């Protein structure tokens, strides 16, 4: 099953498989720099998550989540040295409400991505950065990651006893801001650790932290052509910040005409 290339405007059809893997995002940063990219799937009316009345948790709406988009999500993970996520992800994981354990997926259908990482000289799995001020991070959920290097980026006044508990399970804590973790702090940390590609999979708050600091480079956005409504939802961005301009670099229409896959370059603060 293929996708149609709308930008560049060739109109050609391409296989969905390896559509994003060909970007080689792990090799795009200049020397001494890191490429930071984010990825979302949103409904036509901009929802990335809705509140589930039963669990009282936010989750990606079932109507829009789908395997074709998930394949591209996995391909982006395959190119990452490190994945950036939120404490809330682990709180949801602990309650059984998170979408998945962090990729790269272990299922046979993603075995090609595991092989590809090995061929590229990348670790079997990307390292993990958790952004949190509260340090309310369930230890069991972090331990389920097994054998992956886990960092927690936190604030100056972080709770000492929570720091100790996390350190006790092998997590390294790094102070990267005073009252909130800063985008500049995240980027400086990534460069100091010689990471070359960082895949941000958290929600609107971490997104704003990176965008507001001008450190996000690319945004991948799948728009699923469903209209969801509802009053309690997340979009890809929330909170005060200066406007940021982007430029569309690629656009593919899925063959079923139910979704499109866009990639934007972040141009920066345009205030
Ligand atoms: N459809 C999609 O593609 C997609 C993608 C991603 C997420 N989502 C959904 O969006 C919803 C929200 O995701 P999320 O919880 O990962 O979102 P988020 O709003 O980015 O993260 C929230 C948590 O991250 C920490 N955080 C964020 N920015 C911080 C900063 N600058 N300094 C310190 N801590 C910071 C805070 O943790 P503490 O409270 O511990 O301090 C905060 O509670 C979820 O339901 C998720 O399923 C959907």
PDB file of N, CA and C and ligand atoms in Angstrom, residues 39-42 47-50 57-61 64 69 73 85-89 91-92 99 131-137 153-155 179-182 186 200-209 234-235 238, ligand 1:
ATOM      1  N   UNK A  39       6.916  14.482  16.673  1.00  0.00           N
ATOM      2  CA  UNK A  39       5.970  13.781  15.809  1.00  0.00           C
ATOM      3  C   UNK A  39       4.623  13.655  16.502  1.00  0.00           C
ATOM      4  N   UNK A  40       3.552  13.978  15.794  1.00  0.00           N
ATOM      5  CA  UNK A  40       2.203  13.840  16.337  1.00  0.00           C
ATOM      6  C   UNK A  40       1.265  13.277  15.285  1.00  0.00           C
ATOM      7  N   UNK A  41       0.191  12.644  15.787  1.00  0.00           N
ATOM      8  CA  UNK A  41      -0.968  12.393  14.930  1.00  0.00           C
ATOM      9  C   UNK A  41      -2.126  13.180  15.532  1.00  0.00           C
ATOM     10  N   UNK A  42      -2.813  13.951  14.672  1.00  0.00           N
ATOM     11  CA  UNK A  42      -3.918  14.792  15.131  1.00  0.00           C
ATOM     12  C   UNK A  42      -5.136  14.558  14.243  1.00  0.00           C
ATOM     13  N   UNK A  47      -7.170  17.519  17.509  1.00  0.00           N
ATOM     14  CA  UNK A  47      -7.029  16.800  18.786  1.00  0.00           C
ATOM     15  C   UNK A  47      -5.918  15.753  18.695  1.00  0.00           C
ATOM     16  N   UNK A  48      -5.003  15.756  19.662  1.00  0.00           N
ATOM     17  CA  UNK A  48      -4.022  14.660  19.730  1.00  0.00           C
ATOM     18  C   UNK A  48      -4.385  13.681  20.837  1.00  0.00           C
ATOM     19  N   UNK A  49      -5.205  14.127  21.787  1.00  0.00           N
ATOM     20  CA  UNK A  49      -5.679  13.203  22.824  1.00  0.00           C
ATOM     21  C   UNK A  49      -7.009  13.691  23.369  1.00  0.00           C
ATOM     22  N   UNK A  50      -7.785  12.731  23.824  1.00  0.00           N
ATOM     23  CA  UNK A  50      -9.075  13.031  24.461  1.00  0.00           C
ATOM     24  C   UNK A  50      -9.084  12.385  25.839  1.00  0.00           C
ATOM     25  N   UNK A  57      -7.952   9.432  32.221  1.00  0.00           N
ATOM     26  CA  UNK A  57      -6.649   9.772  31.639  1.00  0.00           C
ATOM     27  C   UNK A  57      -6.854  10.261  30.203  1.00  0.00           C
ATOM     28  N   UNK A  58      -5.888  11.028  29.737  1.00  0.00           N
ATOM     29  CA  UNK A  58      -5.897  11.426  28.334  1.00  0.00           C
ATOM     30  C   UNK A  58      -5.211  10.330  27.513  1.00  0.00           C
ATOM     31  N   UNK A  59      -5.734  10.098  26.335  1.00  0.00           N
ATOM     32  CA  UNK A  59      -5.118   9.094  25.464  1.00  0.00           C
ATOM     33  C   UNK A  59      -5.348   9.483  24.013  1.00  0.00           C
ATOM     34  N   UNK A  60      -4.473   8.957  23.137  1.00  0.00           N
ATOM     35  CA  UNK A  60      -4.650   9.183  21.697  1.00  0.00           C
ATOM     36  C   UNK A  60      -5.989   8.553  21.292  1.00  0.00           C
ATOM     37  N   UNK A  61      -6.867   9.301  20.631  1.00  0.00           N
ATOM     38  CA  UNK A  61      -8.190   8.751  20.284  1.00  0.00           C
ATOM     39  C   UNK A  61      -8.069   7.523  19.381  1.00  0.00           C
ATOM     40  N   UNK A  64      -8.301   7.778  15.532  1.00  0.00           N
ATOM     41  CA  UNK A  64      -7.216   8.261  14.664  1.00  0.00           C
ATOM     42  C   UNK A  64      -5.954   7.392  14.722  1.00  0.00           C
ATOM     43  N   UNK A  69       0.286   4.884  10.406  1.00  0.00           N
ATOM     44  CA  UNK A  69       0.978   5.976  11.079  1.00  0.00           C
ATOM     45  C   UNK A  69       1.981   5.431  12.086  1.00  0.00           C
ATOM     46  N   UNK A  73       5.918   6.234  12.910  1.00  0.00           N
ATOM     47  CA  UNK A  73       6.360   6.553  14.275  1.00  0.00           C
ATOM     48  C   UNK A  73       7.573   5.687  14.646  1.00  0.00           C
ATOM     49  N   UNK A  85      10.740  12.116  26.462  1.00  0.00           N
ATOM     50  CA  UNK A  85       9.346  11.930  26.829  1.00  0.00           C
ATOM     51  C   UNK A  85       9.056  12.626  28.154  1.00  0.00           C
ATOM     52  N   UNK A  86       7.804  12.515  28.603  1.00  0.00           N
ATOM     53  CA  UNK A  86       7.406  13.249  29.810  1.00  0.00           C
ATOM     54  C   UNK A  86       7.199  12.287  30.978  1.00  0.00           C
ATOM     55  N   UNK A  87       7.207  12.859  32.182  1.00  0.00           N
ATOM     56  CA  UNK A  87       6.905  12.060  33.369  1.00  0.00           C
ATOM     57  C   UNK A  87       5.487  11.505  33.277  1.00  0.00           C
ATOM     58  N   UNK A  88       4.605  12.296  32.690  1.00  0.00           N
ATOM     59  CA  UNK A  88       3.208  11.856  32.613  1.00  0.00           C
ATOM     60  C   UNK A  88       3.084  10.567  31.789  1.00  0.00           C
ATOM     61  N   UNK A  89       3.947  10.405  30.779  1.00  0.00           N
ATOM     62  CA  UNK A  89       3.942   9.171  29.993  1.00  0.00           C
ATOM     63  C   UNK A  89       4.126   7.967  30.921  1.00  0.00           C
ATOM     64  N   UNK A  91       3.583   7.866  34.152  1.00  0.00           N
ATOM     65  CA  UNK A  91       2.436   7.733  35.064  1.00  0.00           C
ATOM     66  C   UNK A  91       1.305   6.991  34.340  1.00  0.00           C
ATOM     67  N   UNK A  92       1.131   7.292  33.052  1.00  0.00           N
ATOM     68  CA  UNK A  92       0.091   6.605  32.271  1.00  0.00           C
ATOM     69  C   UNK A  92       0.476   5.137  32.031  1.00  0.00           C
ATOM     70  N   UNK A  99       0.229   4.382  25.277  1.00  0.00           N
ATOM     71  CA  UNK A  99       0.009   3.795  23.966  1.00  0.00           C
ATOM     72  C   UNK A  99       0.829   2.504  23.771  1.00  0.00           C
ATOM     73  N   UNK A 131      11.435  14.287  31.006  1.00  0.00           N
ATOM     74  CA  UNK A 131      11.415  15.678  31.481  1.00  0.00           C
ATOM     75  C   UNK A 131      10.383  15.773  32.610  1.00  0.00           C
ATOM     76  N   UNK A 132      10.824  16.222  33.782  1.00  0.00           N
ATOM     77  CA  UNK A 132       9.897  16.295  34.921  1.00  0.00           C
ATOM     78  C   UNK A 132      10.364  17.294  35.965  1.00  0.00           C
ATOM     79  N   UNK A 133       9.425  18.116  36.445  1.00  0.00           N
ATOM     80  CA  UNK A 133       9.725  18.969  37.594  1.00  0.00           C
ATOM     81  C   UNK A 133       9.325  18.246  38.880  1.00  0.00           C
ATOM     82  N   UNK A 134       8.199  17.550  38.869  1.00  0.00           N
ATOM     83  CA  UNK A 134       7.667  16.932  40.101  1.00  0.00           C
ATOM     84  C   UNK A 134       8.439  15.687  40.524  1.00  0.00           C
ATOM     85  N   UNK A 135       9.049  15.003  39.569  1.00  0.00           N
ATOM     86  CA  UNK A 135       9.680  13.690  39.772  1.00  0.00           C
ATOM     87  C   UNK A 135       8.684  12.645  40.268  1.00  0.00           C
ATOM     88  N   UNK A 136       7.419  12.880  39.979  1.00  0.00           N
ATOM     89  CA  UNK A 136       6.388  11.876  40.261  1.00  0.00           C
ATOM     90  C   UNK A 136       6.422  10.864  39.115  1.00  0.00           C
ATOM     91  N   UNK A 137       7.408   9.965  39.214  1.00  0.00           N
ATOM     92  CA  UNK A 137       7.658   9.006  38.123  1.00  0.00           C
ATOM     93  C   UNK A 137       7.633   7.593  38.722  1.00  0.00           C
ATOM     94  N   UNK A 153      15.671  14.758  33.276  1.00  0.00           N
ATOM     95  CA  UNK A 153      16.032  16.184  33.298  1.00  0.00           C
ATOM     96  C   UNK A 153      15.031  16.892  34.193  1.00  0.00           C
ATOM     97  N   UNK A 154      15.551  17.553  35.228  1.00  0.00           N
ATOM     98  CA  UNK A 154      14.660  18.128  36.217  1.00  0.00           C
ATOM     99  C   UNK A 154      15.144  19.517  36.651  1.00  0.00           C
ATOM    100  N   UNK A 155      14.559  20.011  37.737  1.00  0.00           N
ATOM    101  CA  UNK A 155      14.792  21.410  38.137  1.00  0.00           C
ATOM    102  C   UNK A 155      15.659  21.481  39.396  1.00  0.00           C
ATOM    103  N   UNK A 179      12.810  26.684  37.727  1.00  0.00           N
ATOM    104  CA  UNK A 179      11.442  26.273  38.119  1.00  0.00           C
ATOM    105  C   UNK A 179      10.852  25.293  37.124  1.00  0.00           C
ATOM    106  N   UNK A 180      11.324  25.347  35.877  1.00  0.00           N
ATOM    107  CA  UNK A 180      10.930  24.419  34.828  1.00  0.00           C
ATOM    108  C   UNK A 180      12.194  24.017  34.074  1.00  0.00           C
ATOM    109  N   UNK A 181      12.179  22.855  33.478  1.00  0.00           N
ATOM    110  CA  UNK A 181      13.294  22.462  32.613  1.00  0.00           C
ATOM    111  C   UNK A 181      13.239  23.369  31.387  1.00  0.00           C
ATOM    112  N   UNK A 182      14.386  23.895  30.987  1.00  0.00           N
ATOM    113  CA  UNK A 182      14.390  24.820  29.848  1.00  0.00           C
ATOM    114  C   UNK A 182      14.774  24.093  28.559  1.00  0.00           C
ATOM    115  N   UNK A 186      17.808  21.456  27.755  1.00  0.00           N
ATOM    116  CA  UNK A 186      17.671  20.133  27.126  1.00  0.00           C
ATOM    117  C   UNK A 186      18.675  19.994  25.985  1.00  0.00           C
ATOM    118  N   UNK A 200      11.394  13.617  20.028  1.00  0.00           N
ATOM    119  CA  UNK A 200      10.533  14.079  21.107  1.00  0.00           C
ATOM    120  C   UNK A 200       9.134  13.520  20.908  1.00  0.00           C
ATOM    121  N   UNK A 201       8.685  12.704  21.867  1.00  0.00           N
ATOM    122  CA  UNK A 201       7.363  12.068  21.706  1.00  0.00           C
ATOM    123  C   UNK A 201       6.391  12.487  22.806  1.00  0.00           C
ATOM    124  N   UNK A 202       6.743  13.534  23.555  1.00  0.00           N
ATOM    125  CA  UNK A 202       5.846  13.987  24.627  1.00  0.00           C
ATOM    126  C   UNK A 202       4.737  14.855  24.032  1.00  0.00           C
ATOM    127  N   UNK A 203       3.955  15.459  24.917  1.00  0.00           N
ATOM    128  CA  UNK A 203       2.794  16.229  24.501  1.00  0.00           C
ATOM    129  C   UNK A 203       3.080  17.726  24.388  1.00  0.00           C
ATOM    130  N   UNK A 204       2.015  18.534  24.555  1.00  0.00           N
ATOM    131  CA  UNK A 204       2.115  19.966  24.267  1.00  0.00           C
ATOM    132  C   UNK A 204       3.057  20.769  25.163  1.00  0.00           C
ATOM    133  N   UNK A 205       3.246  20.347  26.414  1.00  0.00           N
ATOM    134  CA  UNK A 205       4.094  21.149  27.313  1.00  0.00           C
ATOM    135  C   UNK A 205       5.569  21.016  26.945  1.00  0.00           C
ATOM    136  N   UNK A 206       6.015  19.799  26.705  1.00  0.00           N
ATOM    137  CA  UNK A 206       7.420  19.621  26.303  1.00  0.00           C
ATOM    138  C   UNK A 206       7.635  20.252  24.919  1.00  0.00           C
ATOM    139  N   UNK A 207       6.627  20.117  24.063  1.00  0.00           N
ATOM    140  CA  UNK A 207       6.715  20.719  22.729  1.00  0.00           C
ATOM    141  C   UNK A 207       6.947  22.234  22.839  1.00  0.00           C
ATOM    142  N   UNK A 208       6.158  22.880  23.707  1.00  0.00           N
ATOM    143  CA  UNK A 208       6.310  24.332  23.872  1.00  0.00           C
ATOM    144  C   UNK A 208       7.687  24.666  24.469  1.00  0.00           C
ATOM    145  N   UNK A 209       8.153  23.840  25.382  1.00  0.00           N
ATOM    146  CA  UNK A 209       9.464  24.069  25.990  1.00  0.00           C
ATOM    147  C   UNK A 209      10.553  24.120  24.907  1.00  0.00           C
ATOM    148  N   UNK A 234      -6.161  17.581  24.208  1.00  0.00           N
ATOM    149  CA  UNK A 234      -4.881  18.258  23.991  1.00  0.00           C
ATOM    150  C   UNK A 234      -4.718  18.528  22.502  1.00  0.00           C
ATOM    151  N   UNK A 235      -4.014  19.611  22.195  1.00  0.00           N
ATOM    152  CA  UNK A 235      -3.546  19.828  20.824  1.00  0.00           C
ATOM    153  C   UNK A 235      -2.017  19.667  20.856  1.00  0.00           C
ATOM    154  N   UNK A 238       0.505  24.021  23.740  1.00  0.00           N
ATOM    155  CA  UNK A 238      -0.287  24.853  24.650  1.00  0.00           C
ATOM    156  C   UNK A 238       0.635  25.789  25.423  1.00  0.00           C
TER     157      UNK A 238
HETATM  158  N1  LIG B   1      -1.428  12.025  19.204  1.00  0.00           N
HETATM  159  C1  LIG B   1      -0.130  12.119  19.433  1.00  0.00           C
HETATM  160  O1  LIG B   1       0.669  12.025  18.490  1.00  0.00           O
HETATM  161  C2  LIG B   1       0.406  12.337  20.808  1.00  0.00           C
HETATM  162  C3  LIG B   1       1.780  12.509  20.997  1.00  0.00           C
HETATM  163  C4  LIG B   1       2.254  12.764  22.275  1.00  0.00           C
HETATM  164  C5  LIG B   1       1.362  12.818  23.342  1.00  0.00           C
HETATM  165  N2  LIG B   1       0.046  12.625  23.100  1.00  0.00           N
HETATM  166  C6  LIG B   1      -0.928  12.689  24.203  1.00  0.00           C
HETATM  167  O2  LIG B   1      -0.881  13.983  24.758  1.00  0.00           O
HETATM  168  C7  LIG B   1      -1.191  13.883  26.138  1.00  0.00           C
HETATM  169  C8  LIG B   1      -0.192  14.685  26.915  1.00  0.00           C
HETATM  170  O3  LIG B   1       1.111  14.118  26.751  1.00  0.00           O
HETATM  171  P1  LIG B   1       2.265  14.334  27.809  1.00  0.00           P
HETATM  172  O4  LIG B   1       1.745  14.049  29.130  1.00  0.00           O
HETATM  173  O5  LIG B   1       3.466  13.595  27.355  1.00  0.00           O
HETATM  174  O6  LIG B   1       2.449  15.889  27.656  1.00  0.00           O
HETATM  175  P2  LIG B   1       3.252  17.128  28.097  1.00  0.00           P
HETATM  176  O7  LIG B   1       2.200  18.133  28.278  1.00  0.00           O
HETATM  177  O8  LIG B   1       4.331  17.456  27.149  1.00  0.00           O
HETATM  178  O9  LIG B   1       3.971  16.680  29.448  1.00  0.00           O
HETATM  179  C9  LIG B   1       3.423  16.902  30.686  1.00  0.00           C
HETATM  180  C10 LIG B   1       4.418  16.617  31.790  1.00  0.00           C
HETATM  181  O10 LIG B   1       5.777  16.738  31.378  1.00  0.00           O
HETATM  182  C11 LIG B   1       6.548  17.447  32.328  1.00  0.00           C
HETATM  183  N3  LIG B   1       7.008  18.686  31.710  1.00  0.00           N
HETATM  184  C12 LIG B   1       6.642  19.220  30.526  1.00  0.00           C
HETATM  185  N4  LIG B   1       7.347  20.328  30.271  1.00  0.00           N
HETATM  186  C13 LIG B   1       8.161  20.508  31.328  1.00  0.00           C
HETATM  187  C14 LIG B   1       9.158  21.473  31.661  1.00  0.00           C
HETATM  188  N5  LIG B   1       9.447  22.479  30.842  1.00  0.00           N
HETATM  189  N6  LIG B   1       9.834  21.327  32.830  1.00  0.00           N
HETATM  190  C15 LIG B   1       9.544  20.325  33.650  1.00  0.00           C
HETATM  191  N7  LIG B   1       8.630  19.366  33.406  1.00  0.00           N
HETATM  192  C16 LIG B   1       7.954  19.469  32.245  1.00  0.00           C
HETATM  193  C17 LIG B   1       5.641  17.697  33.505  1.00  0.00           C
HETATM  194  O11 LIG B   1       5.884  16.617  34.378  1.00  0.00           O
HETATM  195  P3  LIG B   1       5.774  16.748  35.965  1.00  0.00           P
HETATM  196  O12 LIG B   1       4.308  16.941  36.223  1.00  0.00           O
HETATM  197  O13 LIG B   1       6.298  15.443  36.446  1.00  0.00           O
HETATM  198  O14 LIG B   1       6.586  17.904  36.423  1.00  0.00           O
HETATM  199  C18 LIG B   1       4.247  17.625  32.892  1.00  0.00           C
HETATM  200  O15 LIG B   1       3.271  17.167  33.774  1.00  0.00           O
HETATM  201  C19 LIG B   1      -1.200  12.405  26.495  1.00  0.00           C
HETATM  202  O16 LIG B   1      -2.518  11.981  26.631  1.00  0.00           O
HETATM  203  C20 LIG B   1      -0.582  11.718  25.306  1.00  0.00           C
HETATM  204  O17 LIG B   1      -1.170  10.453  25.063  1.00  0.00           O
HETATM  205  C21 LIG B   1      -0.455  12.398  21.869  1.00  0.00           C
END
